[in-house]
Amino acid sequence: IALRTIPLLARLSEKIAIAGSRIVPALGAWQMARRPMRYARSALLLILAISIGLFAVSYSETWKLSQDDQADYQIGADIRVTPNQRVGRSIPRQNLPDGYSQLDGVTQSLPVARQTGQLSRSAGSAQVILLNASNAAGVVQFRPDLSDERFNDLMFRLEAGRPVIATLPLPGEPQQIALDLRFEVDPFSPDQELPFDLDPDDRLLQLRPSFAVVLQDANGMLFRVDIGNVESSAEIRRIVAPLSYPLTNGAVARPAYPLELVDIELRTIAPVQIERTATLEIQSVQTTDGLGSNDWTAVELPGDRDAWEVNGEGIARLEISPSIELAGATEENGLVLAIRSGSSAGNRVVPVTYYLRPAGTELPGTIPVLVSETFLESTASTLGDTTEMQIGDLRGNVTIAGVIRGFPTIATGSAGIIVADLATIAMHRFEPGRTIVGPDELWLEVDATAIEPVSEALSQDPFASRRVDSRSERAQSLLSDPVALGNIGSLSLGFVAAAIFAGIGFIVSAVVSARERITEFALLRALGLSPRQLARWMSLEHGVLLLISLIGGTLLGLALAWLVLPLIAVTQQATQVVPGVIVVVPWLTIVLLELGIALVLFAVVAVLALVLRRGGLGSLLRLGEDS
């Protein structure tokens, strides 16, 4: 292309310049049209050198950005931590965000859970990410081109679909909660027949009550707190449970305030082949703002029966049929409940959960979710569709509120991606006695200078996290790929070699051209061409040559970068890059690179013009006669 285009440009410029009145442009254009191939060969060398240099710097910057993007996508946030789940040693998950926030550099945390989703057996399974949509936009490293819409807008739609459940607010910022209650089991009548000739004190006939409360924090997350066991007694007992967790450094990890009471649960058993009855009196629910404080504040419990929802749930297939009824209120603002345990038909006890919770919760009919383009294709769905879907063990109607091309930590090769609000799924799935959906991991936003010390602190006590991954560590690992670094080095050496050969070719061409035309220069000088005009003539010739080379080299380098770089920027495992490569053209570096080449070549022309100007006119003419 260069060898064919430059002669055409030379002839065109000659016609334009001859039509003018200036001698120097006409001479320059005439000379280029007279010997176009000499200029074309020099320009070709420069075009190749410039294009290799532009491709090399573009490859380097594109590769570096791609490694950073891959690190962002693989980790999802500045730090991703999988908490310690060992019984007795782990910090309760409701206290982890506050515990993390007490580390220098941690600004906020995001609870995340992973599940599977399925629309139908034929559509296959999708990977599900559940996160707290309220603050996800500030933590998740979501590249803008992964969706046509702003990530903030997508998260707002998920948060807008979060239900509001009926609760009772807890006063202050409680660090402990207490139940003052009486649980009394009615004794057996003297003439009552017991199964298997069991003794009345046999454990198979006892209810063994344990109490728990379910709370909701300021982020909408639900969590259950086991308070303790009580024995059957006619006396009021107090059972206390902490809501905060003391750390080894003397600090305290608290839940996100304010807190609200979702329900009170009594877990017991259905005895074998016999029903027991009992009375539960909840005299008061109290909280205190200190772990060791005795300054308790009572929670107001409505005495109206319509303000409460009570029920007992066993295992439906065993037909236990437990029941609980709100029998009335005490004078001290307490509640009295009558319990019937039901009975198991076999020879073993069956767990039963009774609950008392504020009435009035109405869950919305659909759950907003984000889905990937691959999910839309596999299910023939579109944005705004409502369909029935299985998310974990929750089956319900979902509305497609947004479309994404990928989501951090999930490979795009999966059958599909579903993103939903963790609190929304937890509230829809919540049932008394059932495990509450909670985070499997937490993503942290951390100051850039604090990532390394925070990662180290998370691996040690009191957190002793099972796994800690940082975005900076993953990027550093990816940036140390020897194959890619070797490619960058090879391209850089290739550019240096090409630039040297192109420079030598340009200098030789310029010197040879000047020596061949030295008689022409002498004659034109004799006819009145000034030394300044001679210098301008040579500068114009080689300046046009350089301009054509810069334009051609830049276009060729850009074409190579845009067409080739997305295909060669593979991972260390030679697999497709996720997320896709964004080609980076470092214009400032390119401009400086081309200016450097131009300055060197113009310096050569300037030296050559200076030599010709210093030569005497008579000696030049005699040199022409001798030749």
XYZ file of C-alpha atoms in Angstrom:
627
model
C 0.000 0.000 0.000
C 2.814 2.392 0.894
C 4.729 1.698 -2.329
C 1.641 2.388 -4.406
C 0.217 5.287 -2.425
C 3.320 7.478 -2.029
C 3.974 7.899 -5.807
C 0.334 8.873 -6.281
C 0.567 11.407 -3.466
C 3.802 12.764 -4.967
C 2.241 13.329 -8.392
C -0.826 14.916 -6.836
C 1.258 17.259 -4.708
C 3.320 18.222 -7.761
C 0.228 19.322 -9.673
C -0.966 21.356 -6.691
C 2.421 22.965 -6.023
C 3.130 23.877 -9.688
C -0.129 25.764 -9.815
C 1.132 28.034 -7.046
C 3.633 30.912 -7.155
C 6.119 29.674 -4.531
C 9.372 28.145 -5.786
C 10.270 25.991 -2.764
C 7.025 23.911 -2.613
C 7.164 23.480 -6.411
C 10.764 22.226 -6.266
C 9.995 19.840 -3.412
C 6.909 18.396 -5.081
C 8.740 18.099 -8.427
C 11.610 16.236 -6.792
C 9.281 13.760 -5.024
C 7.320 13.111 -8.233
C 10.582 12.695 -10.127
C 11.927 9.891 -7.899
C 8.956 8.565 -5.895
C 10.279 5.062 -5.173
C 13.315 6.373 -3.287
C 11.009 8.212 -0.914
C 8.588 5.297 -0.775
C 11.276 2.886 0.424
C 12.370 5.262 3.207
C 8.759 5.888 4.181
C 8.069 2.147 4.278
C 10.829 1.568 6.816
C 9.548 4.415 8.985
C 5.937 3.167 8.737
C 6.972 -0.287 9.912
C 9.036 1.106 12.791
C 6.288 3.457 13.994
C 3.573 0.796 13.729
C 5.660 -1.708 15.702
C 6.330 0.922 18.374
C 2.658 1.913 18.613
C 1.585 -1.731 18.771
C 4.183 -2.457 21.467
C 3.073 0.350 23.784
C -0.610 -0.440 23.134
C -0.013 -4.111 23.889
C 1.779 -3.239 27.113
C -0.905 -0.876 28.396
C -3.773 -3.108 27.215
C -2.257 -6.135 28.890
C -1.711 -4.287 32.173
C -5.307 -3.024 32.192
C -6.584 -6.501 31.349
C -4.708 -8.022 34.296
C -6.194 -5.402 36.625
C -9.668 -6.063 35.180
C -9.218 -9.809 35.619
C -8.122 -9.302 39.226
C -11.179 -7.101 39.857
C -13.449 -9.690 38.283
C -11.932 -12.697 40.043
C -11.954 -11.133 43.525
C -14.974 -8.818 43.153
C -13.808 -6.216 45.681
C -10.652 -4.913 47.320
C -10.690 -7.928 49.650
C -12.894 -11.020 49.653
C -12.921 -12.945 52.912
C -14.490 -16.297 53.818
C -15.093 -16.163 57.586
C -14.176 -18.842 60.072
C -17.177 -21.118 60.625
C -15.790 -23.314 63.414
C -18.211 -23.693 66.292
C -17.056 -21.922 69.424
C -14.307 -19.937 67.692
C -16.122 -17.962 65.038
C -17.476 -14.452 65.388
C -21.249 -14.390 64.795
C -21.942 -13.230 61.254
C -24.096 -10.310 62.413
C -21.027 -8.927 64.243
C -18.475 -9.463 61.477
C -19.109 -6.210 59.525
C -18.518 -4.094 62.619
C -15.494 -6.179 63.553
C -13.994 -5.664 60.105
C -14.760 -1.945 60.171
C -12.534 -1.580 63.233
C -9.495 -2.514 61.132
C -7.657 0.570 59.895
C -8.453 1.126 56.221
C -11.725 -0.826 55.983
C -14.503 1.534 54.898
C -17.435 -0.844 54.391
C -18.310 -4.504 53.943
C -20.774 -6.355 51.749
C -22.352 -9.719 52.720
C -22.491 -12.152 49.796
C -23.987 -15.638 49.445
C -23.806 -18.137 46.590
C -26.558 -20.498 45.539
C -27.900 -22.196 42.435
C -31.005 -21.212 40.507
C -33.172 -23.103 38.094
C -36.066 -22.070 35.904
C -36.755 -25.567 34.604
C -34.924 -28.852 34.162
C -34.482 -28.234 30.434
C -33.018 -24.742 30.996
C -30.320 -26.057 33.342
C -28.884 -24.432 36.452
C -27.675 -20.866 36.849
C -25.216 -19.479 39.357
C -26.827 -17.129 41.871
C -25.141 -14.262 43.691
C -27.030 -12.826 46.656
C -25.727 -9.536 48.035
C -26.850 -6.564 50.043
C -28.012 -4.202 47.303
C -27.987 -1.211 49.680
C -24.212 -0.724 49.586
C -23.089 -3.025 46.768
C -22.320 -0.125 44.421
C -19.588 1.134 46.733
C -17.859 -2.230 47.119
C -18.271 -4.369 43.987
C -15.677 -3.888 41.235
C -18.216 -3.916 38.403
C -16.778 -2.776 35.073
C -19.231 -0.408 33.328
C -19.292 -2.362 30.056
C -20.727 -5.426 31.860
C -24.146 -3.812 31.518
C -25.809 -1.164 29.389
C -27.101 0.457 32.590
C -25.359 2.011 35.572
C -24.588 -0.434 38.347
C -26.118 1.974 40.892
C -29.423 1.885 39.007
C -29.425 -1.910 38.883
C -28.799 -2.164 42.625
C -31.528 0.408 43.318
C -34.075 -1.807 41.535
C -33.089 -4.792 43.653
C -33.292 -2.770 46.853
C -36.668 -1.311 45.852
C -38.137 -4.824 45.811
C -37.070 -5.541 49.394
C -40.146 -6.336 51.534
C -41.019 -4.701 54.829
C -41.895 -7.216 57.520
C -43.718 -6.638 60.788
C -41.294 -6.130 63.686
C -40.937 -4.589 67.122
C -38.142 -2.014 67.521
C -35.561 -2.622 70.239
C -34.609 0.487 72.213
C -31.124 1.993 72.010
C -28.163 0.020 70.726
C -28.533 -3.230 72.669
C -25.579 -5.501 73.310
C -27.602 -8.015 75.327
C -31.151 -9.297 75.203
C -33.044 -11.068 77.996
C -36.313 -12.951 78.318
C -38.110 -13.080 81.657
C -40.426 -16.062 81.364
C -42.096 -18.996 83.012
C -42.514 -22.329 81.252
C -44.623 -24.838 83.143
C -45.574 -28.254 81.797
C -48.823 -29.739 83.076
C -48.169 -32.953 85.021
C -49.543 -36.347 84.015
C -52.812 -37.357 85.651
C -52.527 -40.340 88.033
C -54.661 -42.590 85.840
C -52.961 -41.644 82.540
C -51.426 -44.546 80.637
C -47.887 -43.974 79.398
C -46.505 -45.563 76.211
C -44.048 -48.479 76.465
C -44.548 -48.429 80.232
C -42.194 -45.446 80.373
C -41.479 -43.620 83.585
C -43.049 -40.075 83.762
C -39.549 -38.623 84.081
C -38.232 -40.358 80.974
C -36.607 -37.972 78.509
C -38.846 -39.242 75.688
C -41.790 -37.601 77.441
C -40.196 -34.251 78.337
C -40.559 -31.058 76.275
C -37.046 -29.665 76.928
C -37.661 -26.082 75.822
C -34.965 -23.798 74.377
C -35.581 -20.191 73.352
C -34.306 -18.008 70.548
C -35.157 -14.675 68.980
C -34.864 -13.596 65.365
C -33.716 -10.004 64.841
C -33.385 -7.713 61.846
C -30.501 -5.245 61.629
C -30.249 -1.867 59.920
C -29.252 -3.505 56.621
C -32.387 -5.628 56.515
C -30.465 -8.811 57.369
C -32.102 -11.419 59.606
C -30.203 -13.388 62.223
C -31.158 -15.782 64.992
C -29.815 -15.548 68.546
C -30.045 -18.571 70.837
C -30.907 -17.336 74.313
C -30.924 -20.523 76.364
C -32.875 -23.362 77.962
C -35.305 -23.315 80.874
C -36.678 -26.055 83.060
C -40.353 -26.518 83.722
C -41.075 -24.374 86.741
C -43.739 -22.189 88.270
C -41.175 -19.425 88.824
C -40.114 -16.643 86.473
C -36.644 -17.231 85.055
C -34.364 -14.842 83.181
C -32.271 -16.061 80.276
C -29.748 -13.721 78.675
C -27.822 -13.777 75.375
C -25.208 -11.360 73.997
C -25.821 -9.473 70.768
C -22.250 -8.196 70.463
C -18.946 -10.048 70.494
C -15.805 -9.081 72.476
C -12.642 -9.083 70.354
C -9.222 -10.053 71.631
C -7.954 -6.458 71.496
C -10.584 -5.267 73.947
C -12.913 -3.880 71.302
C -16.477 -5.069 70.791
C -18.049 -6.075 67.454
C -21.669 -4.964 67.368
C -24.554 -5.627 64.994
C -25.802 -2.885 62.668
C -28.186 -0.683 64.626
C -31.089 -0.153 65.001
C -32.313 -3.680 65.704
C -35.862 -4.961 65.488
C -37.505 -8.074 66.912
C -38.906 -10.390 64.236
C -40.052 -13.302 66.379
C -39.617 -15.283 69.585
C -39.141 -19.015 69.106
C -39.558 -21.943 71.469
C -37.944 -25.154 70.294
C -38.904 -28.398 71.971
C -40.091 -31.916 71.064
C -43.261 -33.851 70.462
C -43.177 -36.748 72.937
C -43.702 -40.308 71.811
C -47.355 -41.373 71.501
C -48.604 -38.903 74.076
C -49.480 -35.200 74.058
C -48.261 -32.752 76.656
C -49.685 -29.350 77.495
C -47.818 -26.403 78.922
C -48.141 -22.732 79.739
C -45.621 -20.178 78.579
C -45.635 -16.768 80.221
C -43.345 -14.188 78.647
C -43.246 -11.589 81.360
C -40.910 -9.218 79.480
C -38.301 -8.816 76.776
C -35.474 -6.513 77.868
C -32.283 -5.123 76.395
C -29.204 -3.330 77.657
C -26.615 -1.234 75.816
C -23.580 -2.812 77.510
C -22.233 -6.348 77.698
C -21.746 -6.169 81.468
C -24.497 -3.659 82.187
C -27.534 -4.251 84.414
C -29.364 -1.190 83.152
C -32.171 -3.025 81.365
C -34.899 -1.458 79.226
C -38.161 -3.281 78.541
C -39.463 -3.794 75.019
C -43.115 -2.872 74.716
C -45.136 -5.997 73.840
C -48.640 -5.340 72.459
C -51.300 -7.098 74.535
C -53.852 -7.264 71.716
C -54.190 -10.767 70.302
C -54.616 -9.395 66.791
C -51.156 -7.838 67.017
C -49.508 -11.263 67.124
C -49.202 -14.289 64.937
C -48.595 -17.567 66.774
C -48.119 -21.063 65.456
C -46.394 -24.366 66.045
C -44.665 -26.306 63.303
C -43.409 -29.857 63.317
C -42.700 -32.246 60.507
C -45.780 -32.284 58.329
C -45.383 -35.845 57.065
C -45.439 -37.191 60.644
C -48.770 -35.479 61.386
C -47.711 -34.234 64.801
C -50.099 -31.247 64.816
C -48.607 -29.103 67.587
C -50.444 -25.903 68.506
C -49.944 -22.705 70.478
C -52.497 -20.064 71.389
C -52.236 -16.607 72.854
C -54.235 -17.023 76.045
C -53.978 -13.437 77.299
C -51.745 -10.784 78.796
C -50.252 -10.303 82.231
C -50.569 -7.209 84.351
C -46.877 -6.460 83.768
C -47.250 -6.098 79.986
C -46.444 -9.766 79.408
C -48.007 -12.496 77.312
C -49.456 -15.878 78.252
C -49.518 -18.729 75.722
C -51.065 -22.194 75.903
C -49.054 -24.954 74.231
C -50.089 -28.381 73.019
C -47.157 -30.507 71.926
C -48.873 -33.081 69.747
C -47.259 -36.517 69.736
C -45.121 -38.651 67.462
C -46.557 -41.891 66.227
C -43.323 -43.863 66.480
C -40.924 -44.594 69.291
C -38.750 -41.476 68.943
C -39.234 -37.810 69.707
C -39.668 -35.216 66.931
C -38.490 -31.570 67.109
C -41.151 -28.876 67.138
C -40.836 -25.088 66.867
C -43.401 -22.665 68.272
C -43.209 -19.002 67.422
C -44.687 -15.699 68.396
C -44.227 -12.773 66.021
C -45.874 -9.446 65.206
C -48.732 -9.799 62.753
C -49.081 -7.869 59.514
C -46.284 -9.108 57.250
C -47.325 -9.269 53.594
C -44.590 -10.262 51.184
C -44.693 -8.895 47.609
C -45.642 -11.334 44.883
C -42.376 -11.137 42.937
C -38.664 -10.762 43.590
C -36.586 -8.488 41.308
C -33.446 -10.116 39.914
C -30.689 -9.345 37.447
C -29.893 -12.005 34.865
C -27.140 -12.497 32.318
C -27.585 -12.399 28.570
C -26.820 -16.126 28.434
C -29.692 -16.730 30.843
C -32.056 -14.772 28.601
C -30.963 -16.807 25.602
C -31.323 -20.171 27.349
C -34.777 -19.339 28.737
C -36.115 -17.220 25.842
C -36.865 -14.417 28.339
C -36.728 -10.650 27.975
C -36.271 -7.701 30.289
C -39.366 -7.156 32.431
C -40.644 -10.738 32.223
C -42.053 -12.386 35.345
C -41.565 -16.104 35.739
C -41.364 -18.801 38.391
C -37.845 -19.751 39.412
C -36.004 -21.815 41.999
C -33.318 -19.945 43.961
C -31.684 -22.319 46.388
C -34.607 -23.985 48.152
C -36.915 -21.015 47.582
C -39.324 -21.245 44.687
C -41.261 -18.142 43.738
C -41.996 -15.575 41.074
C -39.177 -13.307 39.945
C -39.153 -10.266 37.694
C -36.173 -9.636 35.411
C -35.226 -6.113 36.481
C -31.938 -5.809 34.602
C -29.563 -7.538 32.225
C -25.830 -7.988 32.725
C -23.069 -9.556 30.627
C -21.209 -10.942 33.602
C -20.708 -10.503 37.310
C -17.478 -10.559 39.341
C -16.347 -13.968 40.635
C -18.617 -15.864 38.197
C -17.156 -17.313 34.996
C -19.101 -16.320 31.882
C -19.015 -19.930 30.698
C -21.763 -20.825 33.183
C -25.295 -21.557 31.993
C -26.477 -18.239 33.370
C -26.054 -15.694 36.150
C -28.716 -14.447 38.563
C -28.142 -11.581 41.011
C -30.621 -10.833 43.794
C -30.787 -8.908 47.059
C -29.683 -11.097 49.966
C -32.050 -9.509 52.491
C -34.996 -9.909 50.105
C -34.325 -13.623 49.596
C -33.797 -14.115 53.343
C -37.148 -12.508 54.178
C -39.035 -14.465 51.517
C -37.454 -17.716 52.651
C -37.715 -17.081 56.397
C -39.732 -19.520 58.470
C -39.488 -19.969 62.230
C -37.015 -22.676 63.184
C -35.579 -22.805 59.674
C -32.005 -21.854 58.856
C -31.795 -18.190 57.859
C -30.071 -17.384 54.575
C -26.874 -15.578 55.458
C -23.580 -14.620 53.828
C -20.963 -17.198 52.878
C -18.338 -14.483 52.438
C -17.877 -10.746 52.846
C -16.441 -8.318 50.297
C -14.586 -5.369 51.766
C -13.840 -1.891 50.470
C -10.370 -1.000 51.742
C -8.030 1.955 51.273
C -5.378 1.123 48.696
C -2.525 1.559 51.183
C -4.160 -0.703 53.778
C -4.987 -3.783 51.691
C -1.924 -5.770 52.700
C -2.115 -5.129 56.488
C -5.885 -5.738 56.487
C -5.414 -9.053 54.659
C -2.827 -10.098 57.223
C -5.063 -9.077 60.140
C -8.016 -11.041 58.762
C -5.906 -14.206 58.702
C -5.032 -13.904 62.393
C -7.020 -13.943 65.638
C -9.679 -12.956 66.464
C -10.940 -13.396 62.886
C -8.831 -16.408 61.802
C -10.590 -16.264 58.431
C -10.718 -19.436 56.406
C -9.656 -17.630 53.232
C -8.609 -14.080 52.349
C -8.136 -12.906 48.750
C -7.074 -9.395 47.823
C -7.437 -7.659 44.502
C -3.930 -6.192 44.618
C -2.323 -9.561 45.355
C -4.199 -11.213 42.494
C -3.248 -8.378 40.115
C 0.390 -8.664 41.124
C 0.277 -12.385 40.432
C -1.272 -11.860 37.012
C 1.170 -9.076 36.129
C 4.107 -11.400 36.751
C 3.167 -13.697 33.855
C 6.542 -14.404 32.171
C 5.017 -15.164 28.747
C 3.282 -11.811 28.445
C 6.292 -9.954 29.825
C 8.441 -11.741 27.263
C 6.101 -10.643 24.488
C 6.294 -7.030 25.634
C 10.077 -7.205 25.790
C 10.286 -8.778 22.329
C 8.037 -6.121 20.835
C 10.073 -3.373 22.471
C 13.320 -4.814 21.099
C 11.666 -5.181 17.708
C 10.675 -1.529 17.748
C 14.184 -0.429 18.719
C 15.699 -2.534 15.940
C 13.174 -1.324 13.376
C 13.671 2.307 14.441
C 17.461 1.982 14.085
C 17.184 0.459 10.616
C 14.605 3.043 9.565
C 16.815 5.863 10.859
C 19.845 4.502 9.023
C 17.787 4.133 5.882
C 16.480 7.684 6.173
C 19.967 9.123 6.730
C 21.529 7.169 3.860
C 18.693 8.113 1.538
C 18.991 11.787 2.487
C 22.797 11.876 2.076
C 22.780 9.976 -1.224
C 19.970 12.171 -2.554
C 21.901 15.317 -1.611
C 25.133 14.113 -3.213
C 23.345 13.141 -6.425
C 21.707 16.562 -6.657
C 24.654 18.705 -5.593
C 25.026 20.137 -9.139
C 21.310 20.986 -9.210
C 21.703 22.803 -5.913
C 24.696 24.768 -7.312
C 22.823 25.822 -10.444
C 19.796 26.889 -8.465
C 22.038 28.796 -6.070
C 23.598 30.540 -9.075
C 20.144 31.417 -10.352
C 19.317 33.118 -7.060
C 18.105 30.379 -4.684
C 19.141 31.497 -1.226
C 20.680 29.129 1.366
C 17.558 29.551 3.496
C 15.357 28.500 0.575
C 17.625 25.515 -0.019
C 17.222 24.452 3.624
C 13.456 24.901 3.410
C 13.423 22.810 0.217
C 15.177 19.887 1.897
C 13.106 20.260 5.052
C 9.904 20.237 3.006
C 10.879 17.092 1.094
C 11.819 15.105 4.168
C 9.082 16.674 6.309
C 6.418 15.450 3.895
C 8.102 12.055 3.884
C 8.100 11.988 7.686
C 4.473 13.169 7.883
C 3.338 10.411 5.532
C 5.324 7.878 7.550
C 3.857 9.042 10.856
C 0.297 8.938 9.539
C 0.771 5.563 7.865
C 2.584 4.036 10.852
C -0.047 5.309 13.268
C -2.924 3.940 11.188
C -1.204 0.588 10.769
C -0.349 0.364 14.480
C -3.918 1.235 15.501
C -5.349 -1.319 13.080
C -3.064 -4.002 14.517
C -3.941 -3.043 18.081
C -7.720 -3.025 17.591
C -7.799 -6.198 15.507
C -5.119 -8.332 17.131
C -4.893 -7.426 20.822
C -8.317 -8.849 21.829
C -7.216 -12.165 20.306
C -3.779 -12.570 21.896
C -4.380 -11.230 25.436
C -5.150 -14.688 26.850
C -4.872 -15.771 30.471
C -1.994 -17.744 31.977
C -3.993 -20.889 31.233
C -4.441 -19.831 27.562
C -8.192 -19.430 28.065
C -10.561 -16.622 27.153
C -10.058 -13.431 29.110
C -12.903 -12.601 31.508
C -13.966 -9.845 31.332
C -13.172 -9.089 27.712
C -10.142 -7.046 26.715
C -10.455 -3.281 26.334
C -7.828 -2.002 23.915
C -5.856 0.898 25.384
C -4.103 3.365 23.095
C -1.714 5.465 25.233
C -1.859 8.618 23.123
C 0.547 10.620 25.261
C 3.210 7.908 24.982
C 2.604 7.636 21.237
C 2.857 11.390 20.728
C 6.118 11.506 22.684
C 7.417 8.510 20.733
C 6.627 10.060 17.350
C 7.959 13.460 18.415
C 11.232 11.798 19.372
C 11.502 10.127 15.964
C 10.633 13.381 14.195
C 13.205 15.401 16.168
C 15.994 12.930 15.388
C 15.206 12.901 11.670
C 14.813 16.677 11.461
C 18.158 17.025 13.201
C 19.714 14.941 10.417
C 18.090 17.140 7.764
C 19.208 20.286 9.568
C 22.825 19.091 9.691
C 22.714 18.176 6.008
C 21.253 21.570 5.057
C 23.909 23.320 7.135
C 26.674 21.458 5.302
C 25.223 22.450 1.922
C 24.863 26.087 2.979
C 28.508 26.272 4.018
C 29.778 24.970 0.690
C 31.019 27.785 -1.592
C 29.066 28.363 -4.800
C 32.200 28.290 -7.004
C 33.450 25.040 -5.572
C 30.025 23.488 -6.042
C 29.941 24.530 -9.711
C 33.469 23.232 -10.336
C 32.524 19.976 -8.602
C 29.694 19.662 -11.046
C 32.071 20.198 -14.030
C 34.548 17.616 -12.718
C 31.772 15.081 -12.330
